[in-house]
Amino acid sequence: MSLTDFQTNIFNQEYIELFEKADIKTVESILLQSPLRLQQKTSLSLEIIQKIQRDLQKYHCAVPSVATDLYNKAVSLKEYRYLKTNCCIDDILGGEGLPTGELTELIGTSPSGKTQFALFIAMQVSRFYQENVIYIDTSSSFSADRIAEMYKQQIGETTTIDSNQSILAILDRIRRYNCLDPIKLVDTLEAISNSFEFDNYLKNVKLIIIDSIGTLLYTSFGGKLTHGHYVMMKIARLLKSLAHKNQIAVLITNNTVKMDSDVLDHLKNVQSTPENRLQKASLGESWAAVSNHHLYLYGDFYDDETIERSIALRSSTRYQRIEKPFSINSFGIQ
C-alpha cells in the first residue's frame, strides 16, 4: 500500500510528498527508522516526525494498551448502554434494547419487514434520544416519507406547523449514505472512522444502520470469490471497530438463503419445521461470526391475505432464544 492510503489529518499530503521525495515510500520505512534519521532525510522537525510515527502506529501496528485505560474509555463513552427501540426488539434483547458497542443483525426474506424495522428504529433513536443516526442504504429503500408517516401516527396529530418542525428535526439527525457497491461501502466506513473524533455530527452518532448487507455483497460477489471474501471481512472489521471504539449500536439487515441439503434433511426427519424456517443468513459462515445477536423475521401468509409475523432470537452472545409476534402498520412496528 502507498503512503497516500494512510493519509490522516496529521500525516497529510504535504508530509507524504516530502517522504516520497526522500525515497521513503512505505509506512514500514517510517516506523522502523529513528526520528533523527528521518529528520536528516526530510528536514522535518523531530516533534512532527514523532507525531507522524505515533499517528501511523494507530492504523498500522498492533500497539499494546493497558486494560484499565480501555475500561475507563469505554465507561466514559457509555452514555447509553442500550438504545430502546420501543418495539418487540426490546423484549427479544432482554428487555433492554440494542446494545451499544455491539452488532445486531436482522435477517429475513425480501418481504419480511427488515427495512420497516430499520426506518422505525432510526426514527425512534432520533426522536427520543435526540442523537444522530447514520443510515447506509444499499438498495435505495430509505424513505423519509415513511418516517414522517410513522411519527404522525404515533403522536396522533394531523399536520401542523409544530409537528412538521418536529419531523424535520428528527430527519435532520438522520444522515443517509447511498452505497450501491461494496468498495464504496468500505470507503464510506473508513471515512466515517477517520473523522469520528473531529466531525461534530459524528461525535453525536449513537446508531449505524446498514440496509442491507446481504443485498450489497451477495449480488456483487456471491460469497465465493476470494476478493469478495476479503472485502466482506474488511467491512466486518470496520463495523466492529466503529461500534467498539465509539460505543455505538450497529444494526445490520441481511437476506436469507436455503440451508444446506444435509441440514434440511435432518430437520425434516427430526421435526416438522415450517418451510419459512428452513432458512439461514446469507454470506456464509465467515459472516455469521461477525454479529453479536441474530434476529430472524418470519411471516406466515394465508389465503385471506392475512399475515402472522414473528421475530426470533436464534443466536446471541448474551441472551437466550426467544420468539415474539409483531405487526407492521402505519404506526410502524407493534
Coordinates of C-alpha atoms in Angstrom, one line a residue:
M1 CA 0.0 0.0 0.0
S2 CA 1.2 3.5 -0.8
L3 CA 1.7 6.3 1.8
T4 CA -1.4 8.0 0.5
D5 CA -3.5 5.1 1.8
F6 CA -2.6 6.1 5.3
Q7 CA -3.2 9.8 4.9
T8 CA -4.7 11.4 8.1
N9 CA -5.2 14.9 9.5
I10 CA -1.6 14.7 10.9
F11 CA 0.0 12.7 8.1
N12 CA -1.2 15.0 5.4
Q13 CA -0.4 15.2 1.7
E14 CA 2.4 17.8 2.2
Y15 CA 4.3 15.4 4.5
I16 CA 3.6 12.4 2.2
E17 CA 5.3 14.3 -0.7
L18 CA 8.3 15.1 1.5
F19 CA 8.8 11.5 2.5
E20 CA 8.4 10.3 -1.1
K21 CA 11.0 12.8 -2.4
A22 CA 13.3 11.3 0.2
D23 CA 12.6 7.9 -1.3
I24 CA 10.7 6.8 1.8
K25 CA 7.6 5.2 0.2
T26 CA 6.2 2.7 2.8
V27 CA 4.8 3.0 6.3
E28 CA 7.3 0.4 7.5
S29 CA 10.2 2.6 6.4
I30 CA 8.8 5.5 8.5
L31 CA 8.1 3.3 11.6
L32 CA 11.3 1.3 11.6
Q33 CA 13.7 4.3 11.2
S34 CA 14.7 6.6 14.1
P35 CA 13.2 10.1 14.2
L36 CA 16.7 11.6 13.9
R37 CA 17.4 9.6 10.7
L38 CA 14.1 10.7 9.2
Q39 CA 14.8 14.3 10.1
Q40 CA 18.1 14.2 8.2
K41 CA 16.3 12.8 5.1
T42 CA 13.2 15.1 5.2
S43 CA 14.2 18.2 7.1
L44 CA 11.1 17.9 9.2
S45 CA 11.3 18.7 12.9
L46 CA 11.7 15.9 15.4
E47 CA 8.4 16.8 17.0
I48 CA 6.5 16.5 13.7
I49 CA 8.2 13.2 12.9
Q50 CA 7.3 11.7 16.3
K51 CA 3.7 12.8 15.9
I52 CA 3.6 11.2 12.4
Q53 CA 5.0 7.9 13.8
R54 CA 2.6 7.8 16.7
D55 CA -0.3 8.5 14.3
L56 CA 0.7 5.8 11.8
Q57 CA 1.1 3.3 14.7
K58 CA -2.6 3.7 15.5
Y59 CA -3.6 2.5 12.0
H60 CA -0.7 0.1 11.1
C61 CA 0.6 -1.6 14.2
A62 CA -0.8 -3.7 17.0
V63 CA 0.1 -1.3 19.8
P64 CA -0.5 -2.8 23.3
S65 CA -2.9 -1.0 25.6
V66 CA -3.4 -1.1 29.3
A67 CA -6.7 -2.8 30.1
T68 CA -7.5 -0.2 32.7
D69 CA -7.3 2.6 30.1
L70 CA -9.6 0.7 27.8
Y71 CA -12.1 0.2 30.5
N72 CA -12.1 3.8 31.6
K73 CA -12.5 4.9 28.0
A74 CA -15.4 2.5 27.5
V75 CA -17.1 3.8 30.7
S76 CA -16.7 7.4 29.6
L77 CA -18.3 6.7 26.2
K78 CA -21.2 4.6 27.6
E79 CA -23.7 7.4 28.0
Y80 CA -26.2 4.8 26.8
R81 CA -25.6 1.1 27.4
Y82 CA -28.6 0.2 25.4
L83 CA -30.8 2.1 22.9
K84 CA -34.5 1.4 23.4
T85 CA -36.4 0.8 20.2
N86 CA -39.9 0.9 21.7
C87 CA -40.9 -2.3 19.8
C88 CA -40.6 -6.1 20.1
I89 CA -36.8 -5.9 19.7
D90 CA -36.5 -4.6 23.3
D91 CA -38.3 -7.7 24.6
I92 CA -36.2 -10.0 22.4
L93 CA -32.9 -8.5 23.7
G94 CA -33.5 -8.9 27.4
G95 CA -36.0 -6.0 27.7
E96 CA -33.2 -3.6 27.2
G97 CA -32.8 -2.6 23.5
L98 CA -29.9 -2.5 21.1
P99 CA -26.6 -2.9 23.0
T100 CA -24.1 -0.2 22.2
G101 CA -20.6 -1.4 21.2
E102 CA -22.1 -4.4 19.5
L103 CA -23.6 -5.6 16.2
T104 CA -27.2 -6.7 15.9
E105 CA -28.3 -8.5 12.7
L106 CA -31.8 -8.5 11.4
I107 CA -32.3 -11.4 9.0
G108 CA -35.3 -12.3 6.7
T109 CA -36.6 -12.8 3.2
S110 CA -37.4 -9.8 1.0
P111 CA -41.0 -9.0 2.2
S112 CA -40.3 -9.8 5.9
G113 CA -40.1 -6.2 7.1
K114 CA -36.3 -5.6 7.6
T115 CA -36.4 -2.1 6.1
Q116 CA -39.5 -1.2 8.1
F117 CA -37.6 -2.1 11.3
A118 CA -34.6 -0.1 10.2
L119 CA -36.6 3.0 9.4
F120 CA -38.7 2.7 12.6
I121 CA -35.6 2.3 14.9
A122 CA -33.8 5.2 13.1
M123 CA -36.8 7.4 13.9
Q124 CA -37.1 6.2 17.5
V125 CA -33.4 6.9 18.3
S126 CA -33.5 10.3 16.6
R127 CA -36.8 11.2 18.3
F128 CA -36.4 10.0 21.9
Y129 CA -32.6 10.3 22.4
Q130 CA -32.2 13.3 20.1
E131 CA -28.9 11.7 18.9
N132 CA -27.6 11.3 15.4
V133 CA -28.1 8.2 13.2
I134 CA -26.1 7.0 10.2
Y135 CA -28.3 5.1 7.7
I136 CA -26.3 3.4 5.0
D137 CA -28.7 2.5 2.2
T138 CA -27.5 -0.2 -0.3
S139 CA -30.7 -0.6 -2.3
S140 CA -32.3 2.8 -2.4
S141 CA -35.0 1.8 0.0
F142 CA -34.7 4.6 2.5
S143 CA -37.9 6.6 2.8
A144 CA -38.2 9.9 4.7
D145 CA -41.9 9.9 3.9
R146 CA -42.4 6.6 5.7
I147 CA -40.5 8.0 8.8
A148 CA -42.8 11.1 8.7
E149 CA -45.9 8.9 8.5
M150 CA -44.9 6.8 11.5
Y151 CA -44.2 9.9 13.5
K152 CA -47.6 11.4 12.7
Q153 CA -49.4 8.2 13.6
Q154 CA -47.5 7.9 16.9
I155 CA -48.3 11.4 18.1
G156 CA -51.9 11.2 16.8
E157 CA -51.9 14.6 15.3
T158 CA -52.8 16.0 11.9
T159 CA -50.3 18.1 10.1
T160 CA -49.5 21.3 12.0
I161 CA -46.6 23.7 12.0
D162 CA -45.3 22.2 15.2
S163 CA -45.5 18.6 14.0
N164 CA -43.8 19.5 10.7
Q165 CA -40.9 21.2 12.7
S166 CA -40.6 18.1 14.9
I167 CA -40.5 15.8 11.8
L168 CA -37.8 18.0 10.2
A169 CA -35.8 17.9 13.4
I170 CA -36.0 14.1 13.5
L171 CA -34.9 13.8 9.9
D172 CA -32.1 16.3 10.3
R173 CA -30.5 14.0 12.8
I174 CA -30.5 11.1 10.3
R175 CA -27.8 11.1 7.7
R176 CA -28.3 8.8 4.8
Y177 CA -25.4 7.4 2.7
N178 CA -26.2 5.8 -0.6
C179 CA -23.8 2.9 -1.2
L180 CA -24.6 0.7 -4.2
D181 CA -21.3 -1.2 -4.4
P182 CA -19.0 -2.9 -1.7
I183 CA -15.9 -0.8 -2.4
K184 CA -17.9 2.4 -1.8
L185 CA -19.2 1.0 1.4
V186 CA -15.6 0.3 2.5
D187 CA -14.6 3.9 1.6
T188 CA -17.6 5.3 3.4
L189 CA -16.9 3.4 6.6
E190 CA -13.2 4.3 6.6
A191 CA -14.1 8.0 6.1
I192 CA -16.6 7.8 9.0
S193 CA -14.0 6.1 11.2
N194 CA -11.2 8.6 10.4
S195 CA -13.5 11.6 11.0
F196 CA -15.3 10.4 14.1
E197 CA -13.2 12.5 16.6
F198 CA -13.3 15.7 14.5
D199 CA -16.7 15.8 12.9
N200 CA -19.4 17.5 15.1
Y201 CA -22.2 15.4 13.6
L202 CA -20.3 12.1 14.0
K203 CA -19.5 12.8 17.6
N204 CA -23.2 12.5 18.4
V205 CA -23.9 9.4 16.4
K206 CA -25.3 6.6 18.5
L207 CA -26.6 4.2 15.8
I208 CA -25.3 3.0 12.5
I209 CA -27.8 1.1 10.2
I210 CA -26.8 -0.8 7.1
D211 CA -29.8 -1.9 5.0
S212 CA -29.0 -4.4 3.5
I213 CA -25.6 -6.0 3.7
G214 CA -26.8 -9.2 2.0
T215 CA -28.2 -7.3 -1.0
L216 CA -24.9 -5.5 -1.5
L217 CA -22.4 -8.3 -1.0
Y218 CA -24.2 -11.4 -2.2
T219 CA -25.2 -9.9 -5.6
S220 CA -21.7 -8.5 -6.1
F221 CA -19.6 -11.5 -5.1
G222 CA -21.9 -14.4 -4.4
G223 CA -19.9 -15.1 -1.3
K224 CA -17.5 -17.3 -3.3
L225 CA -14.7 -15.2 -4.8
T226 CA -11.5 -14.6 -2.8
H227 CA -11.6 -10.8 -3.4
G228 CA -15.3 -10.7 -2.3
H229 CA -14.4 -12.5 0.9
Y230 CA -11.6 -10.0 1.6
V231 CA -13.9 -7.0 1.1
M232 CA -16.6 -8.6 3.2
M233 CA -14.3 -9.2 6.2
K234 CA -12.8 -5.7 5.7
I235 CA -16.4 -4.3 6.2
A236 CA -16.9 -6.6 9.2
R237 CA -13.7 -5.3 10.9
L238 CA -14.6 -1.7 10.2
L239 CA -18.1 -2.1 11.7
K240 CA -16.8 -3.9 14.8
S241 CA -14.1 -1.3 15.3
L242 CA -16.6 1.6 14.9
A243 CA -19.0 0.0 17.4
H244 CA -16.4 -0.8 20.0
K245 CA -14.2 2.3 19.8
N246 CA -17.1 4.7 19.9
Q247 CA -19.6 2.6 21.9
I248 CA -22.4 3.0 19.4
A249 CA -25.0 0.4 18.3
V250 CA -24.8 -1.1 14.8
L251 CA -27.9 -2.6 13.2
I252 CA -27.4 -4.7 10.0
T253 CA -30.1 -6.2 7.8
N254 CA -29.4 -9.4 5.8
N255 CA -31.2 -11.7 3.4
T256 CA -31.7 -15.4 3.7
V257 CA -30.7 -18.4 1.7
K258 CA -31.8 -22.1 2.0
M259 CA -30.0 -24.3 4.5
D260 CA -27.6 -26.9 3.3
S261 CA -29.3 -30.1 2.0
D262 CA -28.0 -32.3 4.8
V263 CA -29.3 -29.9 7.4
L264 CA -32.6 -29.7 5.7
D265 CA -33.0 -33.5 5.6
H266 CA -32.1 -33.7 9.3
L267 CA -34.7 -31.1 10.3
K268 CA -37.4 -32.6 8.1
N269 CA -36.8 -36.1 9.6
V270 CA -36.5 -35.0 13.2
Q271 CA -39.3 -32.5 13.4
S272 CA -42.0 -30.8 11.4
T273 CA -40.3 -27.5 10.5
P274 CA -42.3 -24.9 8.5
E275 CA -40.8 -24.1 5.1
N276 CA -40.2 -20.5 6.1
R277 CA -38.0 -21.6 9.0
L278 CA -35.7 -23.6 6.8
Q279 CA -33.5 -20.6 6.0
K280 CA -30.2 -19.2 7.2
A281 CA -28.5 -15.8 6.8
S282 CA -26.7 -15.2 3.5
L283 CA -22.9 -14.6 3.1
G284 CA -21.7 -17.8 4.7
E285 CA -20.1 -19.0 7.9
S286 CA -17.4 -16.3 8.0
W287 CA -20.0 -13.5 8.1
A288 CA -22.2 -15.5 10.6
A289 CA -19.5 -14.9 13.2
V290 CA -19.5 -11.2 12.8
S291 CA -22.7 -10.0 14.6
N292 CA -23.3 -10.5 18.4
H293 CA -27.1 -11.0 18.0
H294 CA -29.0 -12.7 15.1
L295 CA -32.7 -11.8 14.9
Y296 CA -34.8 -13.7 12.3
L297 CA -38.1 -12.3 10.9
Y298 CA -40.8 -14.8 9.8
G299 CA -44.1 -14.4 8.1
D300 CA -47.0 -16.8 7.6
F301 CA -49.1 -15.8 4.7
Y302 CA -52.7 -17.1 4.5
D303 CA -55.3 -17.3 1.7
D304 CA -57.4 -14.5 3.2
E305 CA -54.3 -12.2 2.8
T306 CA -53.7 -12.0 6.5
I307 CA -50.1 -12.3 7.7
E308 CA -48.8 -13.5 11.0
R309 CA -45.4 -12.1 11.7
S310 CA -42.9 -13.1 14.3
I311 CA -39.3 -12.2 15.3
A312 CA -37.0 -14.8 16.9
L313 CA -33.6 -14.5 18.5
R314 CA -31.7 -17.5 17.1
S315 CA -28.2 -16.9 18.4
S316 CA -26.7 -14.4 20.8
T317 CA -23.5 -13.8 22.8
R318 CA -25.7 -12.9 25.8
Y319 CA -29.4 -13.7 25.6
Q320 CA -31.4 -16.9 25.4
R321 CA -33.5 -17.8 22.4
I322 CA -37.0 -16.3 22.3
E323 CA -39.7 -15.5 19.8
K324 CA -42.3 -12.8 19.8
P325 CA -45.2 -11.8 17.4
F326 CA -45.2 -8.3 15.8
S327 CA -47.1 -6.4 13.2
I328 CA -46.3 -3.7 10.7
N329 CA -48.8 -0.8 10.1
S330 CA -48.9 2.9 9.6
F331 CA -47.8 3.4 13.2
G332 CA -44.6 1.4 12.4
I333 CA -43.7 -1.7 14.4
Q334 CA -46.1 -3.0 17.1

